[in-house]
Amino acid sequence: GSAGCVLANRLVQAGRRVLLLEAGPPDNDRFIHMPATFVRVIGTERTWAYESEPQAAAGGRRMFVPQGRTLGGGSSVNAMVYVRGTPADYDGWEAQGCEGWGWRDVLPWFRKAEGNARFACDLHGTNGPLKVSDTRYRHPLSLAFLRAAQQSGLPYNDDFNGAAQAGVGFYQTTTFEGRRASTAATYLAAVRDDPKLTVVTGAHVQRVIVDGGVATGVVYRTGRDGSGEEVTATARDEVILSAGALASPKLLMLSGIGPGAQLQALGIPVAHDLPGVGENFQDHLEVSVYGRTREPISLLGNDRGLTALKHGLQWTMFGSGLLTSNVVESGGFVDTTGAGRPDLQFHVLPVLVGDVDREPLEGHGLSINPCFLRPASRGSVKLRSADPMAPILFDGGYLQAQEDVDTLVRGVKLARRILRAPALREVVAEELAPGAVDDLPDDVLETYVRERAKTVYHPSGTCRMGRDERAVVDARMRVHGVAKLRVCDASVMPSLISGNTNAPTVMLAERCADFALSGN
């Protein structure tokens, strides 16, 4: 995944021998590298299709959380939005017992990772492996949203990772010369030919080997579906899990590390009773406000026929045009409560979007997606059985906290107001959903939120960092009670950051590599 490729790079460059295991195939699908075509990858063998239990507070629906299943993980299939969150997020981590994780501590690592094509200042790095740039293409509907948002009273912000997060603007993206700059295409590619690195794809890890309280290696199976040969790999130094917030706790529990009673009930020998494994699940949810455009100007149809051929040729020959877009070009951050810190983010797409289990509305349109930033709801990940290939028992706890619903309702109201501002009125004929009527009561909007809210693909928190009895890893990402074992991915976040999670995950990996190399 994203963190694993960063770790491989830094450890190999420091002279360590590294075995990098990935369950999915290589990142050699052209739709990965064309920024605008990432939706073509979701739902293929290059993503995991995680499915929750029915969510009582979300209309009884099962929620779907696709995750990367290829080299680069999420950074190979996401919308490439480069956002770090706010300083208060990391100061909050420190206040929760994660010493050394305040904003002053993490900023140097963000800068070390970042290779920004435009910004060069105390808040940005220019020489890091992770390429960050402005998109080369900007859709007219993205521009119309920004003008309408300003007409609605929101300020313009040229840098969401600058001095202040609030405002609307264009997102910077992890792209380079019109191509996706995943951690596989940047960090991993830089060391791919180094003899100290071995990369195995189609490797389904079954468990970590724990001997006398020490992690000594892993067992994995080969093959696309994990039905091939069983292989044991021994680690001279450490084992580091970077499988994400839905799979890293699964692997710990399969290895006998987790809630002891649950593991014993499944017949798994307990290597270390660690009750917090799989708890504290958090995710960002968003809900779409849809507008029908007056003219057929959205992205619909651009992936078919001669139009698609034209875009493909332009991207291949010149690295320009629509296919260089990350689709989610514009958006912003809003403080809807007056607390002094944004609690809402907008992702704006110049097309009508659906979900994994829901077809998009027909025709041309615009989707304005408000997303809450700091969820109060918590869920969990448990084992369904001792079979490593069995799906997890996943309860997202989505929308259980009323404040999460209230934040999305405020976001929907603001999105509807923006949709009716002059700049969007020029190009949008009507609101399709939640409804064309200007004033919809809060109970109608709440029902809409509970029936339509979807993941923003930011699962986190299930191997929480901290020092209390429910924490899974310490401030150096070492698993409590098991030597030579670390977890490094979004699962270690004690609380979800205020924005997209890929840049923070890269920062986590930069720090984890440093900890491992320094013996901390």
XYZ file of C-alpha atoms in Angstrom:
520
model
C 0.000 0.000 0.000
C 0.884 3.674 0.248
C 2.894 3.277 3.451
C 4.546 0.016 2.404
C 6.111 1.560 -0.692
C 7.480 4.476 1.346
C 8.948 2.095 3.922
C 10.541 -0.082 1.240
C 12.225 2.942 -0.312
C 13.663 4.376 2.890
C 14.794 1.044 4.319
C 16.442 -0.132 1.093
C 18.186 3.209 0.614
C 19.585 2.793 4.136
C 21.052 -0.601 3.208
C 18.412 -2.945 4.613
C 17.082 -5.974 2.770
C 13.315 -5.739 2.318
C 10.611 -8.202 1.274
C 7.512 -6.300 0.148
C 4.352 -8.434 -0.044
C 1.234 -7.314 -1.939
C -1.914 -9.418 -2.260
C -2.987 -7.780 -5.505
C -1.369 -7.489 -8.935
C 1.239 -4.925 -10.032
C 0.185 -1.347 -10.747
C 0.475 -1.874 -14.505
C -3.079 -1.006 -15.543
C -3.138 2.124 -17.718
C -6.281 3.312 -15.950
C -4.217 3.657 -12.755
C -1.759 6.055 -14.345
C -4.303 8.182 -16.217
C -5.567 10.394 -13.377
C -9.134 10.818 -14.656
C -9.792 7.088 -15.076
C -9.386 5.937 -11.466
C -13.100 5.070 -11.302
C -12.372 2.370 -13.903
C -10.108 0.625 -11.376
C -12.538 0.560 -8.459
C -14.427 -2.716 -8.517
C -11.693 -4.618 -10.361
C -9.149 -7.072 -8.970
C -7.049 -4.056 -7.972
C -9.418 -3.126 -5.145
C -10.784 -4.917 -2.127
C -14.568 -4.701 -1.819
C -15.156 -4.453 1.925
C -18.810 -4.671 2.963
C -20.190 -3.698 6.347
C -22.909 -5.290 8.376
C -26.313 -3.560 7.987
C -25.995 -0.080 9.490
C -29.030 0.705 11.619
C -28.387 4.459 11.652
C -27.830 4.561 7.885
C -31.190 3.243 6.751
C -30.246 -0.377 7.460
C -27.909 -0.352 4.474
C -24.724 -2.308 4.033
C -21.931 0.178 3.353
C -19.188 -0.539 0.837
C -15.597 0.610 1.388
C -13.328 -0.109 -1.599
C -9.607 -0.161 -0.783
C -6.468 -0.475 -2.891
C -5.285 -3.978 -3.814
C -2.253 -3.266 -5.986
C 1.219 -1.849 -5.576
C 0.773 1.637 -4.168
C -2.501 0.685 -2.473
C -4.815 3.639 -2.014
C -2.392 6.003 -3.735
C -2.876 3.975 -6.931
C -6.683 4.102 -6.924
C -7.655 7.300 -5.078
C -8.618 10.743 -6.374
C -5.084 12.039 -5.698
C -6.183 14.939 -3.472
C -3.219 16.209 -1.448
C -4.438 17.408 1.955
C -2.624 17.136 5.290
C -5.320 18.188 7.729
C -4.929 20.956 10.313
C -2.257 21.548 12.976
C -4.952 21.001 15.611
C -5.412 17.416 14.356
C -1.865 16.467 15.272
C -1.771 18.505 18.461
C -4.889 16.487 19.308
C -2.976 13.258 18.752
C -0.328 14.441 21.180
C -2.975 15.371 23.722
C -4.330 11.808 23.462
C -1.016 10.388 24.649
C 0.949 10.208 21.402
C 4.121 11.976 22.475
C 6.090 13.526 19.647
C 3.134 13.721 17.231
C 2.199 17.393 17.546
C 2.146 19.631 14.480
C 5.673 20.876 15.165
C 6.843 17.244 15.080
C 5.081 16.077 11.916
C 5.551 19.138 9.685
C 9.230 18.365 8.904
C 8.201 14.904 7.712
C 5.458 16.250 5.481
C 8.054 18.566 3.968
C 10.590 15.755 3.549
C 8.070 13.652 1.623
C 6.725 16.476 -0.542
C 7.985 17.478 -3.968
C 5.706 20.444 -4.638
C 5.834 21.909 -8.123
C 4.506 25.339 -7.095
C 4.914 26.115 -3.398
C 8.322 26.592 -1.773
C 8.128 27.916 1.776
C 8.329 26.903 5.413
C 5.153 24.836 5.034
C 6.083 22.968 1.853
C 8.851 20.757 0.544
C 10.106 20.776 -3.039
C 12.542 17.867 -3.264
C 10.624 14.935 -1.768
C 9.681 11.772 -3.665
C 5.922 12.398 -3.482
C 5.149 14.670 -6.412
C 2.503 17.327 -5.746
C 1.200 19.651 -8.445
C -1.778 21.546 -9.800
C -3.922 19.608 -12.247
C -3.314 20.521 -15.882
C -7.018 20.486 -16.697
C -9.868 22.330 -15.001
C -13.455 21.580 -15.909
C -15.876 24.508 -16.422
C -18.220 23.097 -13.761
C -15.377 23.049 -11.224
C -14.761 26.724 -11.958
C -18.468 27.510 -11.747
C -18.638 25.913 -8.291
C -15.792 28.088 -7.023
C -17.415 31.272 -8.279
C -20.792 30.248 -6.822
C -19.217 29.366 -3.461
C -17.594 32.790 -3.288
C -20.910 34.402 -4.186
C -22.340 32.449 -1.231
C -19.839 34.056 1.129
C -16.979 31.548 1.243
C -13.443 32.926 0.771
C -11.067 31.686 -1.917
C -8.087 29.672 -0.657
C -5.103 29.054 -2.894
C -3.467 26.524 -0.552
C -5.415 24.187 1.737
C -2.073 23.124 3.257
C -0.996 26.696 3.900
C -1.506 29.077 6.788
C -5.260 28.377 6.992
C -7.453 25.553 5.715
C -10.821 27.310 5.397
C -12.113 28.453 2.027
C -12.735 27.057 -1.439
C -10.314 26.455 -4.259
C -8.609 23.901 -6.466
C -6.993 20.920 -4.793
C -3.349 20.171 -5.352
C -2.872 16.569 -6.394
C -0.330 13.783 -6.233
C 0.314 13.974 -9.964
C 3.402 14.655 -12.046
C 3.518 15.701 -15.688
C -0.099 14.661 -16.142
C 0.328 11.223 -14.551
C -0.622 9.745 -11.176
C 2.266 10.000 -8.721
C 1.394 7.067 -6.437
C 3.905 5.845 -3.878
C 4.499 2.889 -6.220
C 5.319 5.236 -9.121
C 7.560 7.441 -6.954
C 9.034 5.854 -3.827
C 8.959 2.238 -4.958
C 10.023 2.905 -8.541
C 13.195 4.604 -7.272
C 14.442 1.359 -5.660
C 12.666 -1.264 -7.744
C 15.885 -2.504 -9.364
C 17.874 -2.555 -6.139
C 18.974 -6.143 -5.350
C 18.212 -5.561 -1.660
C 14.481 -5.318 -2.509
C 12.233 -8.278 -3.296
C 8.664 -7.525 -4.361
C 6.109 -10.337 -4.452
C 2.624 -9.629 -5.799
C -0.236 -12.088 -5.461
C 0.997 -12.763 -1.912
C -1.838 -13.192 0.593
C -0.400 -12.908 4.099
C -2.015 -15.441 6.418
C -0.450 -14.464 9.734
C 2.567 -13.046 11.489
C 4.735 -15.667 13.190
C 5.105 -14.796 16.876
C 7.592 -16.860 18.881
C 8.016 -16.107 22.560
C 6.520 -12.645 22.222
C 8.714 -11.748 19.238
C 7.614 -11.396 15.611
C 9.974 -13.503 13.527
C 8.319 -13.494 10.088
C 5.132 -14.081 8.150
C 3.314 -16.884 6.384
C 1.746 -16.084 3.020
C 0.085 -17.889 0.151
C 0.680 -17.242 -3.512
C -1.881 -16.947 -6.283
C -4.613 -14.449 -7.122
C -7.036 -16.006 -4.677
C -4.501 -17.207 -2.126
C -4.912 -20.844 -3.087
C -1.319 -21.383 -4.131
C 1.823 -22.443 -2.304
C 2.297 -21.573 1.368
C 5.536 -19.698 1.979
C 7.251 -18.739 5.221
C 9.419 -15.624 5.201
C 11.738 -14.920 8.128
C 12.577 -11.364 9.184
C 16.029 -10.660 10.549
C 14.990 -7.285 11.947
C 11.264 -6.455 11.933
C 7.839 -7.175 10.492
C 5.806 -4.095 9.550
C 2.105 -4.350 8.687
C 0.832 -1.725 6.225
C -2.383 -3.370 5.075
C -4.773 -0.539 5.982
C -7.370 0.028 8.672
C -9.526 -2.912 7.577
C -6.789 -5.509 6.978
C -4.026 -4.700 9.485
C -6.233 -5.497 12.509
C -7.386 -8.637 10.708
C -3.788 -9.792 10.297
C -2.984 -9.048 13.925
C -5.966 -11.088 15.104
C -5.141 -13.974 12.763
C -1.695 -13.920 14.393
C -3.165 -14.256 17.878
C -2.807 -10.569 18.739
C -6.098 -9.001 19.782
C -9.084 -9.484 22.110
C -8.235 -12.766 23.796
C -11.747 -14.095 24.350
C -12.767 -13.431 20.738
C -9.681 -15.184 19.401
C -10.118 -18.195 21.670
C -13.751 -18.526 20.578
C -12.473 -18.900 16.996
C -9.791 -21.418 17.984
C -6.889 -19.019 17.460
C -4.074 -19.383 20.035
C -3.561 -16.087 21.856
C -0.043 -14.723 21.433
C -0.891 -11.479 23.193
C -4.216 -10.267 24.573
C -4.613 -6.781 23.128
C -8.261 -5.695 23.482
C -8.057 -2.540 21.338
C -7.236 -4.329 18.076
C -10.052 -3.659 15.608
C -11.784 -1.059 17.792
C -11.995 2.729 17.219
C -12.897 2.454 13.508
C -13.533 5.867 11.946
C -14.304 7.031 8.424
C -15.364 10.137 6.542
C -18.838 10.099 5.005
C -20.234 12.414 2.349
C -23.591 12.856 0.652
C -24.234 14.251 -2.818
C -26.320 17.237 -3.832
C -27.072 16.852 -7.542
C -27.766 19.500 -10.159
C -28.855 18.956 -13.770
C -26.828 21.036 -16.221
C -28.569 23.056 -18.925
C -26.185 21.773 -21.589
C -24.439 18.387 -22.009
C -21.151 19.667 -20.581
C -20.392 17.188 -17.777
C -17.895 14.334 -17.972
C -20.621 11.897 -19.032
C -19.775 10.187 -22.312
C -16.148 11.284 -22.450
C -15.017 7.691 -21.909
C -16.746 6.337 -25.013
C -16.172 6.222 -28.763
C -14.106 8.717 -30.715
C -14.208 11.176 -27.822
C -12.404 8.704 -25.590
C -9.894 7.985 -28.347
C -9.165 11.688 -28.727
C -8.586 12.107 -24.980
C -6.354 9.028 -24.889
C -4.194 10.243 -27.740
C -3.829 13.690 -26.183
C -2.771 12.191 -22.857
C -0.385 9.667 -24.448
C 1.300 12.088 -26.839
C 1.296 15.340 -24.876
C 0.468 14.525 -21.237
C -2.367 17.034 -21.362
C -6.129 17.259 -21.627
C -9.061 15.886 -19.693
C -7.348 12.634 -18.678
C -4.850 14.613 -16.571
C -7.720 15.717 -14.322
C -8.215 14.048 -10.957
C -11.981 14.664 -11.464
C -12.308 15.986 -7.900
C -10.618 19.203 -8.996
C -12.297 21.695 -6.680
C -13.753 21.828 -3.205
C -13.007 23.412 0.092
C -13.305 23.531 3.861
C -15.973 25.293 5.900
C -16.504 26.032 9.579
C -20.277 25.604 9.864
C -20.475 26.086 13.646
C -18.271 29.129 14.188
C -15.851 27.080 16.283
C -12.836 28.486 14.460
C -11.912 25.250 12.682
C -13.489 23.684 9.565
C -15.795 20.762 10.288
C -16.923 20.220 6.697
C -15.157 19.499 3.405
C -16.535 19.684 -0.128
C -15.577 17.289 -2.926
C -17.021 18.548 -6.209
C -17.308 16.353 -9.307
C -18.354 17.635 -12.762
C -20.562 14.589 -13.303
C -23.460 12.810 -11.584
C -21.978 10.098 -9.367
C -23.471 7.033 -7.710
C -21.918 4.542 -5.333
C -20.630 0.979 -5.429
C -24.192 -0.325 -5.084
C -26.050 2.576 -6.696
C -26.070 3.671 -10.330
C -25.658 7.400 -10.948
C -28.613 9.500 -12.003
C -29.028 9.666 -15.758
C -27.875 12.563 -17.857
C -25.482 15.465 -17.411
C -24.980 17.147 -14.095
C -22.849 18.224 -11.168
C -22.291 16.542 -7.784
C -21.466 18.702 -4.761
C -20.472 16.404 -1.908
C -20.269 17.763 1.645
C -18.262 15.525 4.001
C -17.905 15.715 7.779
C -14.292 15.946 8.919
C -14.168 14.657 12.493
C -16.656 11.828 12.981
C -18.006 11.127 16.434
C -19.284 7.668 15.444
C -17.067 4.644 16.038
C -17.144 1.147 14.590
C -15.153 -2.068 14.751
C -13.401 -4.774 12.763
C -13.574 -8.379 13.978
C -12.775 -11.792 12.550
C -15.648 -13.754 11.090
C -13.639 -16.978 11.274
C -10.074 -18.248 11.601
C -9.872 -18.609 7.815
C -7.512 -15.879 6.536
C -9.443 -15.683 3.266
C -12.820 -15.137 4.954
C -14.283 -11.596 4.915
C -13.997 -9.555 8.084
C -16.949 -8.867 10.380
C -17.102 -5.128 9.802
C -19.438 -2.776 11.650
C -18.687 0.806 10.641
C -20.924 2.312 13.303
C -21.857 4.823 10.627
C -24.030 7.806 11.636
C -24.669 6.472 15.135
C -23.686 9.854 16.551
C -26.357 12.465 15.837
C -23.708 15.176 15.492
C -22.347 13.426 12.382
C -25.802 13.565 10.803
C -26.269 17.186 11.866
C -22.970 18.177 10.252
C -23.960 16.560 6.965
C -27.364 18.261 7.088
C -25.613 21.625 7.479
C -23.385 20.658 4.566
C -26.342 19.743 2.371
C -28.004 23.076 3.150
C -24.860 24.966 2.189
C -24.380 22.896 -0.980
C -27.979 23.621 -2.026
C -27.388 27.337 -1.433
C -24.223 27.264 -3.554
C -26.086 25.396 -6.295
C -28.543 28.308 -6.444
C -25.889 31.058 -6.577
C -25.645 33.027 -9.864
C -22.527 31.327 -11.244
C -24.137 27.886 -11.037
C -27.609 29.126 -11.949
C -26.120 29.986 -15.351
C -25.209 26.364 -16.055
C -27.513 24.326 -13.773
C -31.201 24.083 -14.660
C -32.473 22.367 -11.515
C -31.571 20.448 -8.419
C -32.209 16.719 -8.865
C -31.673 15.633 -5.262
C -32.430 15.951 -2.471
C -35.156 18.017 -4.167
C -36.022 20.956 -6.388
C -37.943 22.831 -3.661
C -35.836 25.632 -2.208
C -36.738 25.058 1.444
C -36.695 21.453 2.571
C -37.283 20.746 6.282
C -34.468 19.333 8.382
C -36.207 15.988 8.898
C -36.351 15.457 5.127
C -32.668 16.308 4.807
C -31.788 14.003 7.702
C -33.616 11.121 6.038
C -31.765 11.894 2.809
C -28.425 11.845 4.650
C -29.150 8.537 6.373
C -30.275 6.913 3.124
C -27.555 8.300 0.824
C -24.367 8.994 2.804
C -21.341 7.048 1.521
C -17.710 6.559 2.413
C -14.963 8.877 1.221
C -12.602 5.871 1.443
C -10.774 7.045 4.585
C -11.018 4.132 7.080
C -8.705 4.608 10.045
C -8.121 4.121 13.766
C -8.363 0.352 14.235
C -4.785 -0.099 15.523
C -4.775 3.110 17.528
C -1.574 4.728 18.666
C -1.335 5.563 22.367
C -0.256 4.387 25.773
C -3.511 3.403 27.472
C -4.848 -0.132 27.777
C -6.928 0.131 24.574
C -4.048 1.382 22.430
C -2.533 -1.078 19.956
C 0.785 0.581 19.098
C 3.034 2.997 20.956
C 4.288 6.353 19.719
C 6.918 4.536 17.624
C 4.218 2.339 16.019
C 5.493 -0.743 17.861
C 2.743 -3.209 18.764
C 2.288 -3.285 22.524
C 3.494 -6.549 23.994
C 5.055 -7.988 20.826
C 8.673 -7.232 19.961
C 9.880 -6.502 16.413
C 6.384 -5.828 15.099
C 5.027 -2.476 13.934
C 1.881 -1.277 12.218
C 2.201 1.652 9.836
C -0.880 2.873 7.981
C -4.004 4.914 8.697
C -5.098 2.348 11.283
C -2.687 3.855 13.835
C -4.371 7.289 13.733
C -5.969 7.835 17.158
C -8.467 10.217 15.567
C -9.208 10.923 11.925
C -7.506 13.994 10.491
C -9.481 16.842 8.924
C -9.132 15.916 5.273
C -7.979 13.276 2.840
C -5.778 10.627 4.426
C -3.128 9.735 1.849
C -0.633 12.516 2.579
C -0.792 11.828 6.353
C -0.260 8.116 5.689
C 2.886 8.897 3.698
C 4.065 11.069 6.603
C 3.423 8.188 9.023
C 5.557 5.904 6.863
C 8.408 8.393 6.639
C 8.509 8.523 10.431
C 8.126 4.757 10.854
C 11.108 4.134 8.587
C 13.161 6.545 10.683
C 12.096 4.803 13.892
C 13.018 1.395 12.482
C 16.399 2.564 11.224
C 17.266 4.261 14.507
C 16.244 1.219 16.544
C 13.471 3.104 18.378
